[in-house]
Amino acid sequence: MYNGLYITATSQRNGKSAIALGMMQLLSRALRNVAIFRPIISEPQLDDLDPDINLMLEYFKINMEYADTFAYTYTEAREIINQGSRNLLVENILHKYKKLLGAHDFVLCIGTDFLGKDPVLEFELNVEIAANLGCPVILVTTGERKTADEVHESLQLVMDALAQYSVDVIATIINMAALTQTELDELRQHFGRGESAPLLYAVPDEPIIGKPTMLDVQKVVGGEVLFGHNRMDALVDDYLVAAMHVDHVLQYIAKNQLVISPGDRTDVLLAAIASRLSSSMPDIAGVLLTGGLRPPAEVCSLIEGWTGSPLPIVLTRHHTYKTILALREIYSVIEPGDIRKINTMLGLFERYVNGKEIANRLNTKRSSRMTPMMFEFNLIERAKSARMRIVLPEGTEDRILQATDILLRREVAEIILLGDTGAISQKAHTLGLNVSRAILIDPVKSPKFDEYVQSYFEFRKSKGVTLEQARDAMTDATYFATMMVKKNDADGMVSGSVNTTAHTIRPAFEFIKTKPGCSVVSSVFLMCLKNRVLVFGDCAVNPNPTAQQLAEIAIASARTAKIFDIEPRVAMLSYSTGTSGKGADVDIVVEATKIAQQLAPGLAIEGPLQYDAAIDPTVAKTKLPDSKVAGRATVFIFPDLNTGNNTYKAVQRAAQALAIGPVLQGLNKPVNDLSRGCTVADIVNTVAITAVQAAAEKSAEKTDE
């Protein structure tokens, strides 16, 4: 089931607070420990708390520190985005969200208030955050003063915009709607096709919820309550600027009106109070005195003499025109103590929104959708929990040092750097990096140098290697690092930012060797698309694998997928699907599929399949309708290196996918190769992958014992 939910509006003042309140009550009835989280809040006024957060914390008695309930203010978020660090913003939000998940059963997230200048970009930011948190979404849109056709048009625009994002929209709620049941049914018929289509509800307008109270008035004008403290919940429908003679003012008085007058107009003030006491006059909401002009002491004494003061009277320092401008920006904020509004909102939600339907959607199996940032975050978190020792033999390379600084700060792994220790320290200092917690080893000066030389000699003497040649080999940092892994002095190795692939993996071939039952070392790329992660293999090592080797690559790739929590459904790729084509290239895939099915009978594997039939459910229904893999494949095995390498690069560029790898598989110990054009982020990811592989190896060893 899902353990989070993201509520976002499509523009400002759509009443998402009311929907969030209803959802929190629904969740609190079923779950013991629900957290509230707003990734980005509006700017706080003085020492005020965010109203949505404050309402949830107080009304539902949620035991959370206020600082844990949000990540950024809108200004902070905007500054980070303007600096070109949008990914950093989302990553930090994701980190804070995951921390809440670790301490709570469920996290209810509320999106931004749309008070910025660009609602389209703000909507996209909310959807991007929801996608990276892995939360399903409830959309709140407004039906205020809209016909059914206008609601239909605005919903269509929103749905079209959402199509490119990897989010599950479980419900759309049209708030403040004036739709007939027939119109609502027509909307549901249009937008609700299919089992996974969003639920659609319409909640009618309730004026009480949107109307400001006298307390809202007092806050927006920075006023002081002079009288009527116990009546500040009075609702305000309209404003009357009392700038004329008092007898004319009385002609304009209306129910629930706020009378605005300069503070020195004692006559207007007394007339307003008298009207409130008169049974022949409408009941006004209150009086707002402007200019900072406090009524004379004699008048105040007179008012105090009226029992309980019949209506609230507020004084603001602003002059009348500035006061009116301030009131134009007023927006009703629901206070935790405003039981009337809260109960009204909860009643509307329970009547017009089917909580059981939403709960059922939340209780269904979690979507397999995963964004690149989610994958990277989970990868880093898994590596951190394992704290493996990863050796980097290219210790003086700038990018390696920059990555080491990041890896140590984030506690991803224990890092061992090889090379001239003085040179490593000096270069790190020059680059302004902190690698003090890394273990620095000069291979030639290491106390284990002679032991490693002897071990290498023993491993390779049958191949004609002499002791002197073994000594020369161990002076090479890559050979030394690989021996550290072999001797369990390190859990994994990452190299290749400077060295070639052949130089990186040759030592592993020589004495780490392949796993039992595996005759070939291969590689995969973890392809992080917008909404899922796929495994492509082999795209880096074997030019023309045999049928036996293809079968082993498929099985090894499926195991790698499992290590990274990807359910393996293996597609053996060819230019033919099923029996549609013939030729030697198809035959080898047919044979490889049969071998793999025999070696791993419990593995979901199908071949030959064309790429479109493997990935697209619609195409799969036509070409291979009864397949358990076609249209749902997660692991794609290419018939040769030429096809695999070109395809992964094409997908990487055309789909703007993040390609992590190559990840080597089939070795007894984890050793991974970097591209010489790798970025610092690539190095960080590869180290994390190696750490996760190492942890999986150790876990398997314990299981075997």
XYZ file of C-alpha atoms in Angstrom:
705
model
C 0.000 0.000 0.000
C 0.988 3.625 -0.314
C 2.436 5.348 2.739
C 2.092 8.897 1.500
C -0.364 11.153 -0.329
C 0.196 14.521 -2.038
C -2.635 17.053 -2.272
C -2.058 19.849 -4.759
C -4.286 22.516 -6.242
C -4.075 23.721 -9.828
C -4.138 27.418 -8.907
C -4.552 29.577 -5.825
C -7.600 29.630 -3.562
C -9.093 26.324 -4.601
C -9.923 25.233 -1.077
C -7.257 22.541 -0.803
C -7.078 23.177 2.962
C -10.619 21.873 3.322
C -9.792 18.756 1.303
C -6.588 18.215 3.300
C -8.593 18.473 6.519
C -11.042 15.833 5.300
C -8.228 13.532 4.171
C -6.403 13.862 7.484
C -9.566 12.862 9.350
C -9.997 9.882 7.002
C -6.380 8.778 7.524
C -6.425 9.370 11.289
C -9.363 7.021 11.677
C -7.447 4.179 10.031
C -3.837 4.863 11.060
C -2.305 5.582 14.426
C 0.588 7.845 13.472
C 0.026 10.206 10.527
C 2.455 13.056 9.813
C 1.765 16.334 8.032
C 4.347 17.692 5.574
C 4.452 20.716 3.302
C 7.499 20.701 1.018
C 7.213 24.460 0.409
C 5.267 26.932 2.536
C 4.386 30.559 1.896
C 6.317 33.259 3.704
C 5.321 33.382 7.390
C 3.922 36.647 8.685
C 6.069 37.691 11.649
C 5.989 34.740 14.061
C 2.867 33.152 12.596
C 2.880 29.449 11.771
C 1.797 28.145 8.390
C -2.020 28.031 8.707
C -2.476 24.604 7.076
C 0.217 23.030 9.229
C -1.002 24.758 12.368
C -4.580 23.607 11.733
C -3.499 19.967 11.339
C -1.135 19.971 14.314
C -3.636 21.552 16.690
C -6.925 20.032 15.592
C -5.649 16.461 15.224
C -3.161 16.726 18.115
C -0.274 15.552 15.926
C 2.920 15.112 17.909
C 5.484 16.748 15.622
C 8.025 19.521 15.859
C 6.957 22.414 13.643
C 10.398 22.525 11.975
C 9.873 18.948 10.736
C 6.618 19.763 8.949
C 8.107 21.695 6.007
C 11.308 21.875 3.975
C 11.515 25.390 2.498
C 9.743 28.711 2.349
C 8.686 29.853 -1.110
C 11.456 32.486 -1.227
C 14.122 29.938 -0.280
C 12.855 27.506 -2.904
C 12.781 30.206 -5.589
C 16.358 31.248 -4.817
C 17.593 27.649 -5.102
C 15.777 27.168 -8.423
C 17.138 30.449 -9.801
C 20.651 29.260 -8.956
C 20.101 26.246 -11.213
C 19.857 23.790 -8.307
C 16.291 22.518 -8.787
C 17.416 18.900 -8.385
C 19.082 19.770 -5.079
C 15.820 21.337 -3.888
C 13.807 18.205 -4.722
C 16.504 15.924 -3.294
C 16.478 17.740 0.057
C 12.677 17.624 0.149
C 12.846 13.887 -0.571
C 15.371 13.403 2.227
C 13.136 15.176 4.766
C 10.078 13.230 3.579
C 11.900 9.898 3.931
C 12.929 10.857 7.448
C 9.266 11.420 8.345
C 8.331 8.066 6.823
C 10.835 6.412 9.124
C 8.986 7.746 12.176
C 5.346 7.665 11.023
C 2.860 5.248 9.470
C 1.777 7.700 6.767
C 2.678 11.197 5.551
C 0.047 13.566 4.180
C 1.704 16.174 1.958
C 0.122 19.502 1.007
C 1.378 21.420 -2.012
C 2.149 25.104 -2.431
C -0.353 27.968 -2.112
C 0.113 29.308 -5.677
C 0.821 32.816 -4.453
C 3.793 33.206 -6.814
C 3.765 34.889 -10.228
C 3.851 31.755 -12.375
C 1.122 29.206 -11.500
C 2.073 26.887 -14.394
C 5.652 26.455 -13.175
C 4.380 26.095 -9.614
C 1.982 23.334 -10.655
C 4.810 21.544 -12.483
C 7.009 21.848 -9.392
C 4.312 20.279 -7.198
C 3.866 17.371 -9.618
C 7.640 16.891 -9.873
C 7.954 16.783 -6.083
C 5.064 14.303 -5.787
C 6.611 12.077 -8.462
C 9.972 12.009 -6.710
C 8.391 11.334 -3.319
C 6.582 8.394 -4.910
C 3.243 9.726 -3.663
C -0.092 9.376 -5.428
C -1.839 12.698 -5.985
C -5.214 14.201 -5.194
C -5.847 17.181 -7.476
C -7.997 20.018 -6.203
C -9.413 22.379 -8.826
C -12.059 25.058 -8.616
C -15.539 25.064 -10.068
C -16.341 28.517 -8.699
C -18.365 30.546 -11.208
C -17.665 27.929 -13.915
C -20.097 26.141 -16.196
C -19.828 22.391 -16.767
C -18.138 23.033 -20.124
C -15.578 25.341 -18.518
C -14.850 22.761 -15.810
C -14.457 20.094 -18.515
C -12.043 22.281 -20.478
C -9.890 23.173 -17.450
C -9.752 19.522 -16.324
C -8.709 18.417 -19.805
C -5.837 20.904 -19.772
C -4.676 19.608 -16.390
C -4.900 15.949 -17.439
C -2.992 16.664 -20.655
C -0.282 18.418 -18.676
C -0.047 15.487 -16.241
C 0.404 12.908 -18.988
C 4.156 13.575 -19.199
C 4.732 13.071 -15.467
C 5.178 9.835 -13.559
C 2.444 10.317 -10.966
C -0.609 8.298 -10.013
C -3.600 10.625 -9.729
C -6.051 8.739 -7.545
C -8.711 11.458 -7.336
C -9.680 14.855 -8.698
C -11.908 17.030 -6.540
C -13.774 19.961 -8.067
C -14.247 22.335 -5.166
C -16.882 25.071 -4.918
C -18.715 23.400 -7.803
C -22.175 24.259 -9.114
C -22.657 21.094 -11.167
C -25.826 19.066 -11.509
C -25.607 15.325 -10.960
C -26.032 14.792 -14.705
C -23.125 17.118 -15.483
C -20.952 15.382 -12.893
C -21.828 11.963 -14.329
C -20.826 13.154 -17.803
C -17.477 14.360 -16.485
C -16.924 11.030 -14.750
C -17.758 9.158 -17.938
C -15.237 11.221 -19.918
C -12.357 11.282 -17.400
C -13.011 8.047 -15.532
C -12.389 5.402 -18.172
C -10.390 2.382 -16.981
C -9.783 0.875 -13.549
C -6.816 3.134 -12.846
C -8.562 6.337 -13.966
C -8.799 9.004 -11.257
C -11.877 9.140 -9.088
C -13.845 12.346 -9.637
C -15.842 14.242 -7.021
C -17.574 17.618 -6.882
C -17.975 19.508 -3.606
C -20.489 22.393 -3.713
C -19.685 25.871 -2.548
C -20.345 26.645 1.105
C -20.053 30.408 1.713
C -19.217 29.958 5.383
C -15.890 28.337 4.521
C -14.639 31.038 2.175
C -15.822 34.063 4.116
C -13.245 35.870 6.242
C -13.835 36.324 9.934
C -13.170 39.401 12.010
C -10.033 37.607 13.180
C -8.869 37.399 9.538
C -9.580 41.117 9.190
C -7.592 41.927 12.309
C -4.602 39.929 11.055
C -4.521 41.351 7.545
C -4.598 44.969 8.736
C -2.348 44.361 11.738
C -5.103 45.642 13.982
C -5.773 45.788 17.699
C -9.014 44.354 19.082
C -10.601 47.069 21.218
C -13.899 45.365 22.025
C -15.714 42.125 21.312
C -12.824 39.705 21.778
C -15.273 36.843 22.116
C -16.965 37.620 18.781
C -13.948 37.558 16.467
C -15.367 34.512 14.693
C -18.088 36.717 13.130
C -18.205 36.243 9.345
C -17.759 39.199 6.984
C -19.793 39.308 3.759
C -19.114 42.829 2.546
C -17.467 46.172 3.385
C -19.006 49.600 3.944
C -16.719 52.641 3.989
C -18.605 55.061 6.225
C -17.396 58.425 4.904
C -20.746 60.217 4.875
C -23.077 61.604 7.499
C -24.317 59.032 9.978
C -27.955 59.088 8.821
C -26.818 58.215 5.287
C -24.498 55.497 6.613
C -27.453 53.772 8.223
C -29.166 53.547 4.814
C -26.355 51.324 3.490
C -25.945 48.959 6.422
C -26.370 45.261 5.462
C -26.168 41.890 7.177
C -22.676 40.622 8.088
C -21.121 43.860 6.869
C -17.830 45.303 8.098
C -18.192 49.027 8.701
C -14.929 50.876 8.001
C -14.541 54.356 9.415
C -11.801 56.736 10.588
C -11.215 56.364 14.310
C -12.289 59.914 15.037
C -15.807 59.368 13.642
C -17.360 58.669 17.015
C -20.813 59.212 15.570
C -20.398 56.379 13.056
C -19.013 54.083 15.734
C -21.909 54.661 18.111
C -24.463 54.376 15.300
C -22.944 51.036 14.228
C -23.209 49.700 17.774
C -26.777 50.983 18.074
C -27.724 49.294 14.792
C -26.455 45.997 16.184
C -28.733 46.408 19.197
C -31.754 47.387 17.103
C -34.158 44.665 15.962
C -35.089 46.752 12.921
C -31.545 46.874 11.496
C -29.436 44.087 9.902
C -26.717 42.564 12.078
C -23.339 43.874 11.006
C -20.162 41.812 11.543
C -18.059 44.497 13.184
C -16.372 47.883 12.961
C -12.875 48.657 11.689
C -11.461 51.999 12.806
C -8.633 53.450 10.689
C -5.798 55.944 11.092
C -4.733 54.656 14.495
C -7.257 57.058 16.025
C -8.459 55.543 19.279
C -11.958 56.596 20.468
C -11.997 59.039 23.420
C -11.931 57.551 26.908
C -15.522 58.652 27.551
C -16.752 56.788 24.457
C -14.749 53.681 25.396
C -16.285 53.772 28.857
C -19.742 54.039 27.324
C -19.092 51.023 25.070
C -17.726 48.976 27.945
C -20.958 49.642 29.800
C -22.910 47.759 27.174
C -22.887 44.190 28.424
C -20.317 42.075 26.628
C -19.907 44.644 23.817
C -22.370 43.538 21.122
C -19.878 43.413 18.254
C -16.117 43.320 17.632
C -14.338 46.627 17.120
C -10.808 46.665 15.668
C -8.350 49.558 15.369
C -5.695 49.716 12.621
C -2.904 52.268 12.210
C -3.420 52.319 8.410
C -5.392 55.146 6.810
C -8.673 54.222 5.150
C -7.415 53.801 1.561
C -4.485 51.604 2.602
C -6.855 49.586 4.772
C -9.125 48.904 1.783
C -6.114 47.762 -0.268
C -5.123 45.377 2.521
C -8.635 43.956 2.743
C -8.585 43.195 -0.992
C -5.868 40.615 -0.248
C -7.739 38.989 2.605
C -8.179 35.242 2.486
C -10.042 33.192 5.000
C -7.673 31.162 7.172
C -9.176 28.310 9.120
C -8.074 28.491 12.731
C -7.893 25.340 14.881
C -10.487 26.815 17.223
C -12.993 27.688 14.473
C -15.163 24.653 15.148
C -18.016 25.924 12.979
C -15.899 26.090 9.815
C -14.039 22.878 10.572
C -17.225 20.880 11.115
C -18.774 22.407 8.003
C -15.766 21.357 5.916
C -15.634 17.865 7.369
C -19.350 17.438 6.770
C -19.030 18.480 3.119
C -16.067 16.158 2.594
C -17.833 13.166 4.109
C -20.992 13.825 2.093
C -19.496 14.458 -1.341
C -16.173 12.566 -1.308
C -16.258 8.780 -1.030
C -13.586 8.098 1.560
C -13.843 4.323 1.140
C -13.017 4.584 -2.573
C -9.959 6.695 -1.859
C -8.868 4.375 0.959
C -9.152 1.408 -1.406
C -6.925 3.163 -3.928
C -4.364 3.912 -1.210
C -4.457 0.287 -0.066
C -3.781 -1.131 -3.513
C -0.348 -2.354 -4.520
C 2.109 0.502 -4.817
C 2.873 1.677 -8.310
C 6.146 0.451 -9.775
C 6.831 3.926 -11.081
C 10.199 5.277 -10.044
C 11.901 8.514 -11.028
C 15.674 8.758 -11.496
C 15.939 10.846 -8.330
C 13.964 8.278 -6.330
C 16.241 5.524 -7.588
C 19.403 7.488 -6.787
C 18.080 8.400 -3.342
C 17.160 4.793 -2.518
C 20.506 3.651 -3.878
C 22.392 6.053 -1.614
C 20.253 5.137 1.400
C 20.866 1.410 0.890
C 24.591 1.993 0.520
C 24.634 4.110 3.694
C 22.946 1.362 5.673
C 25.610 -1.142 4.578
C 28.744 1.028 5.060
C 30.923 -1.111 2.799
C 34.652 -0.452 2.207
C 35.194 0.643 -1.404
C 38.688 1.119 -2.796
C 39.386 3.711 -5.514
C 42.813 3.120 -7.094
C 42.880 6.435 -9.020
C 43.375 8.443 -5.837
C 44.970 11.567 -7.333
C 42.334 12.149 -10.035
C 40.343 15.358 -9.436
C 36.914 13.804 -10.042
C 37.697 10.881 -7.749
C 38.648 13.297 -4.969
C 35.515 15.406 -5.530
C 33.373 12.277 -5.420
C 35.180 11.096 -2.280
C 34.359 14.368 -0.537
C 30.662 13.836 -1.362
C 30.668 10.153 -0.445
C 32.243 10.835 2.944
C 29.963 13.758 3.725
C 26.927 11.625 2.920
C 28.421 8.573 4.671
C 27.713 6.392 1.636
C 30.707 4.097 2.199
C 34.140 3.889 3.757
C 36.525 5.088 1.049
C 40.063 3.846 0.465
C 42.205 5.962 -1.890
C 45.355 4.554 -3.459
C 48.363 6.546 -4.613
C 51.074 8.801 -3.245
C 49.453 9.821 0.051
C 51.210 13.181 0.135
C 50.087 13.978 -3.403
C 46.504 12.947 -2.601
C 46.360 15.183 0.477
C 47.956 18.120 -1.328
C 45.601 17.915 -4.306
C 42.545 17.619 -2.057
C 43.718 20.708 -0.161
C 44.237 22.608 -3.415
C 40.729 21.695 -4.576
C 39.234 22.716 -1.214
C 38.043 19.185 -0.491
C 37.867 17.274 2.772
C 39.031 13.664 2.406
C 40.471 13.376 5.912
C 38.164 10.459 6.779
C 39.294 8.443 3.772
C 41.976 5.767 4.217
C 45.027 6.719 2.120
C 47.360 3.916 1.037
C 50.511 4.038 -1.056
C 50.626 0.474 -2.480
C 54.439 0.213 -2.510
C 54.724 1.440 1.094
C 51.834 -0.668 2.388
C 52.638 -3.240 5.122
C 50.660 -5.737 3.043
C 52.600 -5.186 -0.164
C 54.789 -8.287 0.188
C 51.814 -10.435 1.220
C 49.905 -9.308 -1.879
C 52.922 -10.002 -4.099
C 53.182 -13.540 -2.757
C 49.436 -14.119 -3.165
C 49.474 -12.922 -6.754
C 52.446 -15.138 -7.492
C 50.596 -18.170 -6.089
C 47.466 -17.361 -8.099
C 49.321 -16.894 -11.391
C 52.451 -19.019 -11.280
C 50.714 -21.737 -13.288
C 50.423 -19.129 -16.059
C 54.180 -18.518 -15.995
C 54.173 -15.430 -13.771
C 57.441 -15.025 -11.826
C 57.835 -13.483 -8.359
C 59.466 -10.423 -9.927
C 56.557 -10.007 -12.324
C 54.168 -10.363 -9.379
C 56.039 -7.568 -7.606
C 55.776 -5.327 -10.665
C 52.057 -6.068 -10.937
C 51.380 -5.095 -7.321
C 53.004 -1.684 -7.838
C 50.071 -0.988 -10.162
C 47.263 0.568 -8.100
C 44.541 -1.285 -10.001
C 46.136 -4.681 -9.312
C 46.743 -3.711 -5.676
C 43.102 -2.563 -5.264
C 41.772 -5.760 -6.839
C 43.933 -7.815 -4.468
C 42.492 -5.847 -1.531
C 39.038 -7.004 -2.636
C 40.226 -10.568 -3.141
C 41.770 -10.648 0.365
C 38.667 -9.032 1.982
C 40.609 -5.909 2.903
C 38.039 -4.025 0.813
C 34.499 -4.976 -0.149
C 34.548 -3.638 -3.701
C 36.554 -1.623 -6.224
C 35.673 1.184 -8.645
C 38.099 2.351 -11.312
C 38.203 3.588 -14.912
C 38.069 7.384 -14.721
C 41.643 7.344 -16.024
C 42.337 3.685 -16.814
C 40.829 1.766 -19.719
C 38.096 -0.823 -19.219
C 40.535 -3.596 -20.094
C 43.034 -2.413 -17.476
C 40.290 -2.061 -14.869
C 38.822 -5.534 -15.183
C 41.854 -7.606 -16.263
C 43.084 -8.200 -12.671
C 39.582 -9.355 -11.685
C 39.616 -11.880 -14.511
C 43.000 -13.130 -13.346
C 42.365 -13.858 -9.682
C 38.891 -12.815 -8.502
C 37.362 -15.046 -11.187
C 33.731 -15.657 -12.069
C 30.985 -17.086 -9.883
C 30.354 -20.843 -9.904
C 28.244 -21.805 -12.912
C 29.044 -18.515 -14.664
C 31.523 -18.645 -17.520
C 31.302 -15.024 -18.601
C 31.606 -11.578 -17.045
C 29.013 -9.179 -18.428
C 27.536 -5.791 -17.696
C 24.233 -3.972 -17.406
C 23.165 -0.367 -17.437
C 20.455 0.727 -15.023
C 18.295 2.935 -17.254
C 16.357 5.434 -15.142
C 13.513 6.718 -17.295
C 11.014 9.328 -16.153
C 8.770 6.819 -14.417
C 10.645 3.513 -14.106
C 14.030 1.817 -14.012
C 14.982 -0.774 -16.615
C 18.003 -3.074 -16.891
C 19.879 -3.246 -20.220
C 22.534 -5.914 -20.798
C 25.126 -6.578 -22.110
C 26.033 -3.145 -23.424
C 29.725 -2.891 -22.567
C 31.707 -6.145 -22.418
C 30.861 -9.050 -24.770
C 30.877 -8.283 -28.515
C 29.265 -11.486 -29.849
C 28.105 -13.801 -27.053
C 27.184 -17.406 -27.779
C 23.762 -18.803 -26.944
C 25.152 -20.219 -23.676
C 26.712 -16.878 -22.797
C 23.516 -14.979 -23.654
C 21.588 -17.300 -21.323
C 24.091 -16.684 -18.505
C 23.984 -12.918 -19.139
C 20.186 -13.022 -18.887
C 20.254 -14.878 -15.560
C 23.009 -12.655 -14.149
C 21.092 -9.539 -15.243
C 17.964 -10.794 -13.524
C 19.960 -11.290 -10.309
C 21.364 -7.762 -10.599
C 17.853 -6.408 -11.087
C 16.730 -8.140 -7.888
C 19.618 -6.626 -5.938
C 18.276 -3.190 -6.868
C 14.637 -4.054 -6.074
C 13.574 -4.361 -9.715
C 11.260 -7.321 -10.296
C 12.979 -9.236 -13.131
C 10.909 -9.968 -16.218
C 13.470 -10.789 -18.890
C 13.045 -10.076 -22.600
C 15.515 -11.758 -24.963
C 15.634 -9.221 -27.777
C 15.755 -9.876 -31.498
C 14.352 -8.436 -34.734
C 11.694 -11.134 -34.471
C 8.855 -11.681 -31.993
C 7.957 -15.315 -31.445
C 8.055 -17.167 -34.750
C 7.545 -14.102 -36.955
C 11.096 -14.112 -38.327
C 13.860 -16.544 -39.224
C 17.633 -16.506 -39.554
C 20.818 -17.258 -37.639
C 20.509 -14.149 -35.463
C 17.009 -15.216 -34.391
C 18.023 -18.825 -33.847
C 20.735 -17.912 -31.345
C 18.192 -15.956 -29.265
C 15.722 -18.861 -29.402
C 18.425 -21.240 -28.192
C 19.632 -18.823 -25.488
C 16.078 -18.460 -24.187
C 15.652 -22.239 -23.903
C 18.973 -22.585 -22.056
C 18.089 -19.782 -19.630
C 14.659 -21.302 -18.953
C 16.322 -24.619 -18.140
C 18.982 -23.038 -15.900
C 16.488 -20.787 -14.076
C 13.026 -22.381 -14.352
C 11.454 -19.932 -11.910
C 12.564 -16.853 -13.861
C 10.036 -14.947 -16.005
C 11.856 -14.950 -19.352
C 10.613 -14.766 -22.929
C 12.257 -14.646 -26.324
C 12.734 -13.769 -29.023
C 10.980 -10.399 -28.585
C 11.224 -7.142 -30.462
C 11.804 -4.116 -28.265
C 8.348 -2.643 -28.890
C 6.654 -5.925 -27.995
C 8.758 -6.193 -24.854
C 8.000 -2.720 -23.486
C 4.601 -1.663 -24.891
C 1.494 -3.494 -23.517
C -0.587 -2.488 -26.534
C 1.901 -3.934 -29.021
C 2.348 -7.027 -26.834
C -1.389 -7.791 -26.958
C -1.160 -7.960 -30.728
C 2.158 -9.755 -31.154
C 2.267 -12.061 -28.107
C -1.024 -11.802 -26.197
C -0.475 -14.648 -23.711
C 3.034 -13.672 -22.605
C 3.814 -12.837 -18.963
C 6.831 -10.795 -20.058
C 5.820 -9.043 -23.280
C 4.696 -5.484 -22.609
C 5.944 -5.711 -19.009
C 9.648 -6.462 -19.384
C 12.077 -4.892 -16.942
C 15.288 -6.632 -18.065
C 16.292 -6.341 -21.732
C 18.998 -8.651 -23.067
C 20.517 -7.542 -26.369
C 21.891 -10.143 -28.791
C 25.286 -8.439 -29.220
C 27.377 -5.493 -28.049
C 26.746 -3.430 -31.180
C 22.977 -3.518 -30.632
C 23.147 -3.073 -26.878
C 25.614 -0.193 -26.789
C 23.838 1.787 -29.489
C 20.400 1.166 -27.999
C 21.278 2.263 -24.463
C 22.848 5.463 -25.800
C 19.855 6.137 -28.051
C 17.428 5.684 -25.165
C 19.648 7.762 -22.883
C 19.601 10.711 -25.283
C 16.144 10.430 -26.845
C 14.273 9.718 -23.597
C 16.570 11.907 -21.463
C 17.181 8.872 -19.283
C 19.817 8.575 -16.602
C 22.096 5.655 -17.514
C 23.955 4.271 -14.501
C 26.727 1.856 -15.314
C 28.182 -0.248 -16.660
C 27.578 -2.495 -13.663
C 29.738 -5.588 -13.943
C 28.211 -8.943 -13.037
C 29.391 -12.531 -12.886
C 32.497 -11.885 -10.742
C 32.978 -13.395 -7.288
C 33.543 -9.905 -5.846
C 32.136 -6.546 -6.965
C 34.433 -4.624 -9.307
C 32.999 -1.833 -11.462
C 34.309 0.183 -14.351
C 33.880 3.908 -14.955
C 33.879 5.661 -18.289
C 36.888 7.920 -18.779
C 34.370 10.689 -19.491
C 32.469 10.064 -16.251
C 31.146 12.882 -14.114
C 31.502 13.213 -10.355
C 27.843 12.147 -10.031
C 28.613 9.016 -12.069
C 31.409 8.113 -9.653
C 29.172 8.643 -6.617
C 26.453 6.433 -8.124
C 28.910 3.711 -9.146
C 30.442 3.600 -5.678
C 26.948 3.319 -4.188
C 26.078 0.522 -6.630
C 29.281 -1.318 -5.754
C 28.497 -0.958 -2.052
C 24.983 -2.375 -2.566
C 26.423 -5.268 -4.587
C 28.986 -5.951 -1.864
C 26.300 -5.939 0.822
C 24.225 -8.387 -1.243
C 27.259 -10.671 -1.651
C 27.895 -10.704 2.087
C 24.232 -11.391 2.796
C 24.280 -14.318 0.344
C 27.421 -15.704 1.996
C 25.742 -15.628 5.422
C 22.683 -17.374 3.994
C 24.849 -20.118 2.488
C 26.562 -20.651 5.848
